[in-house]
Coordinates of N, CA and C and ligand atoms in Angstrom, one line a residue:
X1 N -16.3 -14.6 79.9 CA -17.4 -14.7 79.0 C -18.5 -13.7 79.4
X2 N -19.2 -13.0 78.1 CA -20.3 -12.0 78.6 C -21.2 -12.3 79.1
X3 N -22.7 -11.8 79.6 CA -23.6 -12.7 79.9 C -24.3 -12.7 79.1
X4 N -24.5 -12.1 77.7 CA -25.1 -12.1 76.4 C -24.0 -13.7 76.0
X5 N -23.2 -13.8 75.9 CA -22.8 -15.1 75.6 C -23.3 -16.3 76.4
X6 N -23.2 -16.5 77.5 CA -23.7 -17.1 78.6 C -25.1 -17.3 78.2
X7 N -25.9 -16.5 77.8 CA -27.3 -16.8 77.3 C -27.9 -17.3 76.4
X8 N -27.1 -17.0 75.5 CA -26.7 -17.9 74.0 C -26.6 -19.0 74.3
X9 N -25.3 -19.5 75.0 CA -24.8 -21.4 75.1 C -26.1 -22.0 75.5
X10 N -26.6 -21.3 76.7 CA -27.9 -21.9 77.5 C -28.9 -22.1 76.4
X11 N -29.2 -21.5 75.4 CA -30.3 -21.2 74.7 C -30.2 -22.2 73.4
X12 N -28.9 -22.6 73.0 CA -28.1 -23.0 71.9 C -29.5 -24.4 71.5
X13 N -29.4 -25.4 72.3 CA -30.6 -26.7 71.8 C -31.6 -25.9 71.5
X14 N -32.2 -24.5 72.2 CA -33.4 -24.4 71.5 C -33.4 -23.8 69.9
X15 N -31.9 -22.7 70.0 CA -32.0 -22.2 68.9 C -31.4 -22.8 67.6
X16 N -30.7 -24.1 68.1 CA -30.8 -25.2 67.2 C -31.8 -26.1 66.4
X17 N -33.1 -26.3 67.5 CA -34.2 -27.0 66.7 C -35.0 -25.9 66.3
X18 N -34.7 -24.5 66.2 CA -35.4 -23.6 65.7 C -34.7 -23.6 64.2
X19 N -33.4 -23.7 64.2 CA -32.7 -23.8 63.0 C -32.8 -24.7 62.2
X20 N -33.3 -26.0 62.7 CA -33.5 -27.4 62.0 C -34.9 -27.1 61.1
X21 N -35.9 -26.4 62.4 CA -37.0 -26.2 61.8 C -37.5 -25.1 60.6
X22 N -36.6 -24.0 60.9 CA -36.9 -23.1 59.6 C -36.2 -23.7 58.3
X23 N -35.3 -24.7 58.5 CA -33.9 -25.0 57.4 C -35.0 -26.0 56.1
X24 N -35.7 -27.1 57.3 CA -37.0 -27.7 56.9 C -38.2 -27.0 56.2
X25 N -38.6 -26.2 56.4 CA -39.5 -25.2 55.9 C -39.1 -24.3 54.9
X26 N -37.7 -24.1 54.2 CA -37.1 -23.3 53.1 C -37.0 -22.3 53.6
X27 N -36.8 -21.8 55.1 CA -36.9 -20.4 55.0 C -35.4 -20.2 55.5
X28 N -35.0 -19.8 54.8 CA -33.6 -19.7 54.8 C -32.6 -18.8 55.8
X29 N -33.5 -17.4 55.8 CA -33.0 -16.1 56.4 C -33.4 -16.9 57.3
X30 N -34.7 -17.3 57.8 CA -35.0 -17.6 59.4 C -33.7 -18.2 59.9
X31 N -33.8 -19.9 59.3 CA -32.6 -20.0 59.5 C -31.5 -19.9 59.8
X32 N -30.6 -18.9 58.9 CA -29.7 -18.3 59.3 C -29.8 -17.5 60.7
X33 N -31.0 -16.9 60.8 CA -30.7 -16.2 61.9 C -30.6 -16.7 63.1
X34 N -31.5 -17.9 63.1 CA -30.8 -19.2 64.6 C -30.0 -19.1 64.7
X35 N -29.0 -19.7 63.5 CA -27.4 -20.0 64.0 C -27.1 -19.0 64.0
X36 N -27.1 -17.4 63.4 CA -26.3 -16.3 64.4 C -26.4 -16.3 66.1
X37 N -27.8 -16.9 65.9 CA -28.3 -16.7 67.2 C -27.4 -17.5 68.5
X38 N -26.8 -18.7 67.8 CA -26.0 -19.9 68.1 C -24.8 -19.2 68.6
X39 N -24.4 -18.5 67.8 CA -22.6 -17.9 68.3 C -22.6 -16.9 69.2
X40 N -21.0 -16.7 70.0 CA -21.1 -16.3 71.5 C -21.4 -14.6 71.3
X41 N -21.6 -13.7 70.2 CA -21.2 -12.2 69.9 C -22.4 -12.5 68.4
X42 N -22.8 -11.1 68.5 CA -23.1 -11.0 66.8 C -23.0 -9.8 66.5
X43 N -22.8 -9.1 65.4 CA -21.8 -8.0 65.0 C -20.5 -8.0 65.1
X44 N -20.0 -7.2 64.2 CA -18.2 -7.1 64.3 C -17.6 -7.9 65.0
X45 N -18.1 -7.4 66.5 CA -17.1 -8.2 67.3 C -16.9 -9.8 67.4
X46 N -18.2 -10.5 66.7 CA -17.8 -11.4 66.2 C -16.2 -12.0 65.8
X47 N -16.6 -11.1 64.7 CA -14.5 -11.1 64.3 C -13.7 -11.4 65.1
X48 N -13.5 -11.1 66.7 CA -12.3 -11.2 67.1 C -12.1 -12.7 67.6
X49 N -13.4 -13.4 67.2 CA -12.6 -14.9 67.7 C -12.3 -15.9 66.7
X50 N -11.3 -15.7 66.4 CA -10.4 -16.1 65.3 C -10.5 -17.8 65.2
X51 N -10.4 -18.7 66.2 CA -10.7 -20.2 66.0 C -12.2 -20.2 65.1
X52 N -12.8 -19.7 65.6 CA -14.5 -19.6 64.9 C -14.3 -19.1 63.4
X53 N -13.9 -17.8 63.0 CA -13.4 -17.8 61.9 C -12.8 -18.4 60.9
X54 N -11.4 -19.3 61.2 CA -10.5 -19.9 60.9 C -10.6 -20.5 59.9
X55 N -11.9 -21.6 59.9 CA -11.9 -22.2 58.6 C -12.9 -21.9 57.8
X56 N -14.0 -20.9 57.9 CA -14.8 -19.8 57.3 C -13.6 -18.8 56.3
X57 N -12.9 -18.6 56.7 CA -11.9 -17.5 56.1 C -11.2 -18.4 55.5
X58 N -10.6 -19.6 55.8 CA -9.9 -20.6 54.3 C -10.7 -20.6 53.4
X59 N -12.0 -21.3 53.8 CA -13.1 -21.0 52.5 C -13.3 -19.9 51.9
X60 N -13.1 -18.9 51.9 CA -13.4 -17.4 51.5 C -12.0 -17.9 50.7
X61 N -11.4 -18.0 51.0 CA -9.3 -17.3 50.7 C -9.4 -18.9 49.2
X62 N -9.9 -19.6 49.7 CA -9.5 -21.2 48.2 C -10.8 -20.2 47.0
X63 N -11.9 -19.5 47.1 CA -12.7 -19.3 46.3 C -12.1 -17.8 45.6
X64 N -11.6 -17.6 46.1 CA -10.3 -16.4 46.0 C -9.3 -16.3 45.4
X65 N -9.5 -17.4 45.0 CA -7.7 -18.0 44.5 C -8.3 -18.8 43.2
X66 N -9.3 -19.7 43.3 CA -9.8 -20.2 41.9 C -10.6 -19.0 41.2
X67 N -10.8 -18.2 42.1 CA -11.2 -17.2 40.8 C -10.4 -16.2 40.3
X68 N -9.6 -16.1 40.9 CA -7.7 -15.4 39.9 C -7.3 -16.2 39.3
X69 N -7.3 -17.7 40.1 CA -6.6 -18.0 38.7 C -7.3 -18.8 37.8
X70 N -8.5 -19.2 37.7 CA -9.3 -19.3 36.2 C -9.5 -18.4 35.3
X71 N -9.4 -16.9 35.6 CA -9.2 -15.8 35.0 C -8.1 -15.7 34.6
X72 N -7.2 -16.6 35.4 CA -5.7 -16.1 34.8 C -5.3 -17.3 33.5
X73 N -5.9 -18.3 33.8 CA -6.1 -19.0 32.8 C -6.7 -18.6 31.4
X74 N -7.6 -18.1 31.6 CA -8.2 -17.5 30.0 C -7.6 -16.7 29.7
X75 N -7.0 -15.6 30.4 CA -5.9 -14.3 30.0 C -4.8 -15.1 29.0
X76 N -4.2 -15.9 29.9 CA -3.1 -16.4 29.4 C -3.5 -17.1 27.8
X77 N -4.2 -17.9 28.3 CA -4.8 -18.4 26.8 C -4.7 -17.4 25.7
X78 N -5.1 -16.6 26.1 CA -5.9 -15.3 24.8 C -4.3 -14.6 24.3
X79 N -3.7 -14.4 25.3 CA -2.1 -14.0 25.1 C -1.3 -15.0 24.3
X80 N -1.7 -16.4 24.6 CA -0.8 -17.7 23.7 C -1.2 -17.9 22.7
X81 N -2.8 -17.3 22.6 CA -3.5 -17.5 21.0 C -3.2 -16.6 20.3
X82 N -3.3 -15.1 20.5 CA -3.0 -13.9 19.5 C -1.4 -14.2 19.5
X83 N -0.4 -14.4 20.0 CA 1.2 -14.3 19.2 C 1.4 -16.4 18.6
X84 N 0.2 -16.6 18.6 CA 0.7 -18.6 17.8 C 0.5 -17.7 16.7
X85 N -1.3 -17.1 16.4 CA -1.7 -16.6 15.5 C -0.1 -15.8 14.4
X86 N 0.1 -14.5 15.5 CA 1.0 -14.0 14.8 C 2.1 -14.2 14.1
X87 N 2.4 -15.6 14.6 CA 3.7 -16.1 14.3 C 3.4 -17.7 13.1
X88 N 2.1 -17.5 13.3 CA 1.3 -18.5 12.2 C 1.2 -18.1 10.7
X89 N 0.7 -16.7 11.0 CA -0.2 -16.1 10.0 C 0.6 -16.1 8.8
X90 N 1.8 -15.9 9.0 CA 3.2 -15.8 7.5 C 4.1 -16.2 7.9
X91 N 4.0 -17.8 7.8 CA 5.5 -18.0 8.1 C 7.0 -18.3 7.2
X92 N 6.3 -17.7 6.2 CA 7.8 -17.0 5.6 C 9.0 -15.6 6.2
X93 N 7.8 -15.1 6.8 CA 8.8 -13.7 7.4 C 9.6 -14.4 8.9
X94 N 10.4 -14.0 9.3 CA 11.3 -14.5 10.4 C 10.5 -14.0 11.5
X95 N 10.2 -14.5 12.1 CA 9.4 -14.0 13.5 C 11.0 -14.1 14.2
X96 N 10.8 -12.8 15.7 CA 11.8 -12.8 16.4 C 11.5 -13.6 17.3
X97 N 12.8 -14.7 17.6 CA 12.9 -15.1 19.0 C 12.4 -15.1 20.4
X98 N 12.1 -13.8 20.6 CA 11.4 -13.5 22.1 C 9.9 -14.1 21.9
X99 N 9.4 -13.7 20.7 CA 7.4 -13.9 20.4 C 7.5 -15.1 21.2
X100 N 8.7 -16.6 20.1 CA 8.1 -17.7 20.4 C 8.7 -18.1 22.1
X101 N 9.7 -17.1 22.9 CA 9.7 -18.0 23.9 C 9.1 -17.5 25.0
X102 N 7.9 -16.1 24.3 CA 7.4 -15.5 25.4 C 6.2 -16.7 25.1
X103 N 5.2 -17.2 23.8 CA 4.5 -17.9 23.9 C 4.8 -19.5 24.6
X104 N 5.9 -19.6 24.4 CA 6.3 -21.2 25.0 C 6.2 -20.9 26.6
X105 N 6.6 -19.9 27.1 CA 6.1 -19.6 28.4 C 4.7 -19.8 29.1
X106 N 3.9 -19.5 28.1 CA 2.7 -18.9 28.1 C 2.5 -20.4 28.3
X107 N 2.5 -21.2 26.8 CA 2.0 -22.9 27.1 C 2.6 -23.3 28.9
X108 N 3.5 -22.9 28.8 CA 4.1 -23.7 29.9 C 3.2 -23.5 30.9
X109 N 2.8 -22.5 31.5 CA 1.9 -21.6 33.0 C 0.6 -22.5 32.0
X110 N 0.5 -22.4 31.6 CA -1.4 -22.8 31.3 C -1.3 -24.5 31.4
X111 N -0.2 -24.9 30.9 CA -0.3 -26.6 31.0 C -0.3 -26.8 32.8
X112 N 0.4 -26.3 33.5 CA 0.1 -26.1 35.2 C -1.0 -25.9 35.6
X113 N -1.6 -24.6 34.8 CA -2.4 -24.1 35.6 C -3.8 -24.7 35.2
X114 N -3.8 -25.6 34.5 CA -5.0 -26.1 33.7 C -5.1 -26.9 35.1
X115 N -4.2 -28.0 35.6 CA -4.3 -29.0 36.6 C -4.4 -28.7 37.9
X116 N -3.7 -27.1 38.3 CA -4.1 -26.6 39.4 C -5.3 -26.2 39.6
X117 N -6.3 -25.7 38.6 CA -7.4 -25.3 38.3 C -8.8 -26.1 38.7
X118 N -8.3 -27.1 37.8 CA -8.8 -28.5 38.5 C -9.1 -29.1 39.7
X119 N -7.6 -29.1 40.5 CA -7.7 -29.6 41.7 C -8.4 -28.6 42.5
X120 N -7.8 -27.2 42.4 CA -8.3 -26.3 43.4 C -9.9 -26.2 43.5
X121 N -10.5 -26.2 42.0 CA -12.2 -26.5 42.5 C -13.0 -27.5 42.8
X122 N -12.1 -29.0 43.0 CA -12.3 -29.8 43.3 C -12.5 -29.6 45.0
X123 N -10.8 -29.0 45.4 CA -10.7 -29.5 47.0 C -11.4 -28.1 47.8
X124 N -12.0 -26.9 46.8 CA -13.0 -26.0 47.3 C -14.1 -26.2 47.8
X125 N -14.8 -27.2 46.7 CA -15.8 -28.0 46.8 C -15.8 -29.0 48.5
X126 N -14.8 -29.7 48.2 CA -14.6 -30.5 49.3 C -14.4 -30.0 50.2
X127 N -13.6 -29.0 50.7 CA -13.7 -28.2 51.4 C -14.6 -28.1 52.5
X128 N -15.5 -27.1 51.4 CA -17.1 -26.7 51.9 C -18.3 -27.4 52.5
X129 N -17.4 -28.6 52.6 CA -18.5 -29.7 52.5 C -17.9 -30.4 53.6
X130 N -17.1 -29.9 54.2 CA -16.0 -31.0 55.3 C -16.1 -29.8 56.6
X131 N -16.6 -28.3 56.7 CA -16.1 -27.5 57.4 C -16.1 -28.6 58.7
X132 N -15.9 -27.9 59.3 CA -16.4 -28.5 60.8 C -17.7 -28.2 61.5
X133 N -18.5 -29.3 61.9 CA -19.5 -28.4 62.1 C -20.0 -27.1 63.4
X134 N -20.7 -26.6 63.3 CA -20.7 -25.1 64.0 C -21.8 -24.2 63.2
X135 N -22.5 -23.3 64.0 CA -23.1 -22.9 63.2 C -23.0 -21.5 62.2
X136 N -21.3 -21.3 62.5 CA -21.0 -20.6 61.6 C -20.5 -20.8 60.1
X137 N -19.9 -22.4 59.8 CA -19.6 -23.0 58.7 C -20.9 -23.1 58.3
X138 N -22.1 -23.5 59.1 CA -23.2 -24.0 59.0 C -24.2 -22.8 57.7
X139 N -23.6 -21.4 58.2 CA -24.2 -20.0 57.9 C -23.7 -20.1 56.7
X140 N -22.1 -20.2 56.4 CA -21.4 -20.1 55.1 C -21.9 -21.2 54.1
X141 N -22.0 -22.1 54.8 CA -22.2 -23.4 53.6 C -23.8 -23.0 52.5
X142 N -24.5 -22.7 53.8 CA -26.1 -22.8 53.2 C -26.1 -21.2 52.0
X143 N -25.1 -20.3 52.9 CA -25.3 -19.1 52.0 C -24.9 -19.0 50.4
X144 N -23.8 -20.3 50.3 CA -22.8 -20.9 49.3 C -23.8 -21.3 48.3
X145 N -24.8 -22.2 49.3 CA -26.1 -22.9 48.5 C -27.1 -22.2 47.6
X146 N -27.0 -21.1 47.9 CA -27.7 -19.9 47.4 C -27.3 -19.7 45.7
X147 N -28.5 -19.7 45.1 CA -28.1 -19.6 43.6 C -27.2 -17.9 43.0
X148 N -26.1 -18.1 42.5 CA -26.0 -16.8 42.5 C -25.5 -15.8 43.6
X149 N -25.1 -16.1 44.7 CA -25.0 -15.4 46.2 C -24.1 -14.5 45.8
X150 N -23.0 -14.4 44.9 CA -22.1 -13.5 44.7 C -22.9 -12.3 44.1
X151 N -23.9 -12.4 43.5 CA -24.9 -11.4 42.5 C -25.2 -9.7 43.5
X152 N -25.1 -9.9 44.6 CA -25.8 -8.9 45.7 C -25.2 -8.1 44.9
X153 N -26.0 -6.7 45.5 CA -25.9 -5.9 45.3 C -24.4 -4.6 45.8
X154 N -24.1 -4.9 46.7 CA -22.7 -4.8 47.4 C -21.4 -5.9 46.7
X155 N -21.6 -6.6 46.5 CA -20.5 -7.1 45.8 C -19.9 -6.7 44.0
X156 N -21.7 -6.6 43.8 CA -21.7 -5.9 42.3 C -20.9 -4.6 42.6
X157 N -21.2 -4.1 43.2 CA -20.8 -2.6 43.5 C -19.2 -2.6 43.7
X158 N -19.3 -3.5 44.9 CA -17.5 -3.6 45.0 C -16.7 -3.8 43.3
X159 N -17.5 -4.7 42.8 CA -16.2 -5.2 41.5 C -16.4 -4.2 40.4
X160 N -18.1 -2.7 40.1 CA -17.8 -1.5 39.5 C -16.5 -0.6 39.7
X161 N -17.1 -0.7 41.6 CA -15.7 0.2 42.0 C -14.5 0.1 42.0
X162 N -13.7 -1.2 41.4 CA -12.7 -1.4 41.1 C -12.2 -1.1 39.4
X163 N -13.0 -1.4 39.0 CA -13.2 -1.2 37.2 C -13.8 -2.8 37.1
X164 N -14.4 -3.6 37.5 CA -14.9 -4.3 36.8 C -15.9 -4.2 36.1
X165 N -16.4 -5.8 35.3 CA -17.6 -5.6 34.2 C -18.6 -5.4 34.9
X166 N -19.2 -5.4 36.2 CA -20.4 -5.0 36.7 C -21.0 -3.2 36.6
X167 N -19.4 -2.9 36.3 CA -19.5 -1.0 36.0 C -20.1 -1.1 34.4
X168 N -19.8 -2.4 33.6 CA -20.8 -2.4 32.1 C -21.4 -3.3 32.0
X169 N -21.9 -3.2 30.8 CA -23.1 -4.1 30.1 C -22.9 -5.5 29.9
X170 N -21.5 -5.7 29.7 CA -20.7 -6.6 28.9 C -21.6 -7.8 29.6
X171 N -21.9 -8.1 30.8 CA -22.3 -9.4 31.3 C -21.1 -10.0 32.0
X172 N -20.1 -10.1 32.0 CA -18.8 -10.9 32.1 C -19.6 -12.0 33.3
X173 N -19.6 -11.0 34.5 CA -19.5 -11.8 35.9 C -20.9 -12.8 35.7
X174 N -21.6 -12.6 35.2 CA -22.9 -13.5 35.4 C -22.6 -14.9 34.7
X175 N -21.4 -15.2 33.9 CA -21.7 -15.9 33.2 C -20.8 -17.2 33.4
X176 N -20.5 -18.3 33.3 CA -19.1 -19.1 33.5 C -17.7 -18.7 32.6
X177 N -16.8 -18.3 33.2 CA -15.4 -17.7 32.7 C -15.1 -18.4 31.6
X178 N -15.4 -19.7 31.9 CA -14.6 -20.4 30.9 C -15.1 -22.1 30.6
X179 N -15.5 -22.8 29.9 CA -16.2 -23.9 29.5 C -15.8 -24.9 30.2
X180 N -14.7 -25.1 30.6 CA -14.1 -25.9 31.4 C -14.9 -26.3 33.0
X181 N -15.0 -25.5 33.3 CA -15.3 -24.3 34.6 C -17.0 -23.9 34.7
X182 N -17.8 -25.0 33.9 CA -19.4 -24.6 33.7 C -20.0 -23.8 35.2
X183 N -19.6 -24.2 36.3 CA -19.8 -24.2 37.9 C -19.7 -22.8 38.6
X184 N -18.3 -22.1 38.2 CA -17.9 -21.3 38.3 C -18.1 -20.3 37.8
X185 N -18.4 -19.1 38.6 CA -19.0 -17.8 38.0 C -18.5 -16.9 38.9
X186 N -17.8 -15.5 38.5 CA -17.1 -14.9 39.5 C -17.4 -13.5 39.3
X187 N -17.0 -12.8 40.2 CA -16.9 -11.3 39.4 C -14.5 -10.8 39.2
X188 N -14.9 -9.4 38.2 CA -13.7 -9.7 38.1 C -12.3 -9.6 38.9
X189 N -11.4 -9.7 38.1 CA -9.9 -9.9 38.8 C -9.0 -9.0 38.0
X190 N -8.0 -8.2 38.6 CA -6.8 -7.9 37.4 C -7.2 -8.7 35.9
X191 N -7.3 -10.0 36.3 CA -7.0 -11.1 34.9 C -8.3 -10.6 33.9
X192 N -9.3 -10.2 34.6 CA -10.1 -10.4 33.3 C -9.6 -9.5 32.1
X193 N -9.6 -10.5 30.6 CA -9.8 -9.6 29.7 C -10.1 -8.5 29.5
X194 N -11.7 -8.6 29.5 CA -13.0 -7.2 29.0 C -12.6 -6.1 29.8
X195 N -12.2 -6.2 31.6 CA -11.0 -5.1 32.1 C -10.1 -4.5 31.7
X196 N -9.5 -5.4 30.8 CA -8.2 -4.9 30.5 C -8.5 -4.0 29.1
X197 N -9.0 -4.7 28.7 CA -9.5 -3.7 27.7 C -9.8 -1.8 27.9
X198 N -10.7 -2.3 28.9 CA -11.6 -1.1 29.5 C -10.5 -0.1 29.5
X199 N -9.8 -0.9 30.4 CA -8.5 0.1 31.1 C -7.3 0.3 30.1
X200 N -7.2 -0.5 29.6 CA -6.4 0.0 28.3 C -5.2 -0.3 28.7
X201 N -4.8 -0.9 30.0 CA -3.5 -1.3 30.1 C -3.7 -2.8 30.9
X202 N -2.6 -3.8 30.8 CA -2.2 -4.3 32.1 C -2.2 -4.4 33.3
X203 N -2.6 -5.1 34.7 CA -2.3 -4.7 36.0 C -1.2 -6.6 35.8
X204 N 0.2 -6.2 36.3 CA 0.6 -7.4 36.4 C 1.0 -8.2 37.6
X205 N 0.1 -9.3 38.1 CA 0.0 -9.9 39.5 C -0.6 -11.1 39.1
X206 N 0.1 -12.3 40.1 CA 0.3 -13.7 39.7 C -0.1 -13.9 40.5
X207 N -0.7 -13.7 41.8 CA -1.4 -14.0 43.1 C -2.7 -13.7 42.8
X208 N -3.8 -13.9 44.1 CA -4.6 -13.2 43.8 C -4.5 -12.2 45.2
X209 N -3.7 -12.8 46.0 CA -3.1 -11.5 47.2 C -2.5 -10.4 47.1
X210 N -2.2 -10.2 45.5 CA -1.7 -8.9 45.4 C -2.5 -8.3 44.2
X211 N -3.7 -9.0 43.8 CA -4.3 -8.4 42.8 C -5.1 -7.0 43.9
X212 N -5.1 -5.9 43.3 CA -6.2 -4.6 43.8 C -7.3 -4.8 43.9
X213 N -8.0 -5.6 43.1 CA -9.2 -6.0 42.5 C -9.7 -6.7 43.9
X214 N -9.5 -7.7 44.5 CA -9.8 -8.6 45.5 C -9.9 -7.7 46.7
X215 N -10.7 -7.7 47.5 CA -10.4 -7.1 49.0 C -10.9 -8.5 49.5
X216 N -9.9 -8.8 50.1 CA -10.0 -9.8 51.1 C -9.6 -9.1 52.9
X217 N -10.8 -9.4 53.3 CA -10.7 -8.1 54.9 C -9.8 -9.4 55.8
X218 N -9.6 -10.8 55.6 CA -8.6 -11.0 56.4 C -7.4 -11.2 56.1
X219 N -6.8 -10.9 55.2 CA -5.5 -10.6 54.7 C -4.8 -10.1 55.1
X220 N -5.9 -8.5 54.7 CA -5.6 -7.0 55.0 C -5.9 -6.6 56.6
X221 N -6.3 -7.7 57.7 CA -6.9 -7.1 58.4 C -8.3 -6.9 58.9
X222 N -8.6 -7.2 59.3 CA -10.1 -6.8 59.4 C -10.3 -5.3 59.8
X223 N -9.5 -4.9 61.2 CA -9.4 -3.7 62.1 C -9.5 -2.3 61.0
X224 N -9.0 -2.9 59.9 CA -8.3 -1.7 58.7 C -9.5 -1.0 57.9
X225 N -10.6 -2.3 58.6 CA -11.7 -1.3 57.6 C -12.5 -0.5 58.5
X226 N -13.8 0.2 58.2 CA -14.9 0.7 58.5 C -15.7 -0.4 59.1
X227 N -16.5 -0.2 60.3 CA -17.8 -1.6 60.8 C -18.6 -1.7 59.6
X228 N -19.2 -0.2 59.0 CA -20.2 -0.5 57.5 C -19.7 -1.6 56.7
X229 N -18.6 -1.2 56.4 CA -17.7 -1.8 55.5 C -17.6 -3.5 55.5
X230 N -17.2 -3.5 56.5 CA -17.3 -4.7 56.7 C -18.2 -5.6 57.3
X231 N -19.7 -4.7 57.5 CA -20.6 -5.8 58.2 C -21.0 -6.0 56.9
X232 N -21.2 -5.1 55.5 CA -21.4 -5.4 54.0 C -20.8 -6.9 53.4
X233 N -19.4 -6.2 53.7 CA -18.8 -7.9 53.5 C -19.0 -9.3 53.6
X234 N -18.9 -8.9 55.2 CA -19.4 -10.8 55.9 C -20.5 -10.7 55.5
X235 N -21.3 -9.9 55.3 CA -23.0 -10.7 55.3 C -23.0 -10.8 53.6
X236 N -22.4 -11.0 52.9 CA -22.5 -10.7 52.0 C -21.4 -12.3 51.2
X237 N -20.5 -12.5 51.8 CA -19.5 -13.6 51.8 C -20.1 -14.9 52.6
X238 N -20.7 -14.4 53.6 CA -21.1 -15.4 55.0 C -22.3 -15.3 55.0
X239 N -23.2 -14.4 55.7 CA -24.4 -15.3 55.7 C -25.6 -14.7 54.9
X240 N -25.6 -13.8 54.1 CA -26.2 -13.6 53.0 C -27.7 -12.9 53.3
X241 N -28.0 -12.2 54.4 CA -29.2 -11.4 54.5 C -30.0 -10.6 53.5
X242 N -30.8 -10.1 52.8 CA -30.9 -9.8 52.0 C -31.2 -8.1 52.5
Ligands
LIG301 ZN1 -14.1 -7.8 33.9
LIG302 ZN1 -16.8 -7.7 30.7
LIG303 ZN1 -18.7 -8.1 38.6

């Protein structure tokens, strides 16, 4: 153990009722900065202790995954609605075969994914609310609390530089994807529509671990990025400094 960590543990009760006391007072960043103050490393190297991480990174990875697939939910929708339409609109002419069993597919994945959708922002929720305590879940949860936390300005940037709607006007990410889902507000995925448009084609991916769109730095690695790179990230996912 370092002696910069060593100093920390010793220090930990004070920079806990410093943390209770800024949390009391609204001041948020202060806050936060106790409990970094609380953990044995701050910066990058942070990262390498993986128990500490562990269930900070499930949280990141379930919010990850409801927002591919609520996206993927409305895609699909919009796909099941334009070929009912088409196969609605005159049904005197013989529609071919494939339309109706590519649309019966389509019901099929949405009748699932309606209930996976469900549960998954149910047990996100719950989740977030069960970490263990520490004052790194502690950093995540409050930053979670934050109205909007996904809005920064680095993250906006991340989902332009993929082609998402933050690169336009459209509004997409600010808004709830889908009525069902009032809670929920993401930026985009492969799945979004107003993307696909943009781009004028398809990207086709059923995960959200193989969508391009997503950088998830523990998937991929952490080591694989840049320290800029990724101190943007975590503070930006995790503890939200302005
Ligand atoms: Zn979009
Ligand atoms: Zn858009
Ligand atoms: Zn966006």
């Amino acid at each position: 153990m370092s002696l910069s960590a060593v100093v920390r543990y010793f220090l930990r009760p004070y920079t806990r009722h410093a943390e209770r006391k800024s949390q009391q007072e609204g001041d948020h960043d202060g806050a936060q900065v106790f409990r970094l103050a609380q953990l044995p490393r701050c910066g990058i190297s942070l990262l390498s202790y993986r128990d500490l991480w562990q269930p900070v990174e499930k949280c990141i990875q379930m919010y990850f995954k409801l927002r591919f697939s609520i996206q993927r939910e409305v895609y699909l929708r919009a796909k099941h609605d334009v070929l009912y339409e088409e196969i609605n609109a005159n049904p005197s002419t013989k529609v071919p075969s494939t339309s109706v069993d590519e649309m019966q597919t389509y019901k099929k994945e949405l009748h699932s994914l309606r209930e996976t959708n469900c549960n998954l922002e149910r047990e996100t929720y719950r989740y977030i609310n069960t970490l263990p305590d520490g004052p790194l879940g502690r950093m995540l949860y409050a930053h979670a609390e934050q109205k909007d936390w996904y809005l920064s300005n680095f993250l906006r940037q991340e989902c332009a530089r993929s082609g998402g709607c933050c690169g336009r006007e459209c509004g997409c990410c600010e808004k709830p994807r889908i009525d069902k889902h009032p809670l929920h507000k993401s930026h985009c995925t492969s799945m979004c529509l107003c993307c696909e448009d943009a781009r004028g084609y398809p990207v086709e991916v059923e995960r959200y671990e193989n969508d391009p769109m997503i950088v998830d730095v523990f998937l991929c690695g952490y080591r694989n990025f840049s320290r800029d790179y990724l101190r943007c990230w975590i503070n930006d996912y995790v503890f939200g400094f302005e």
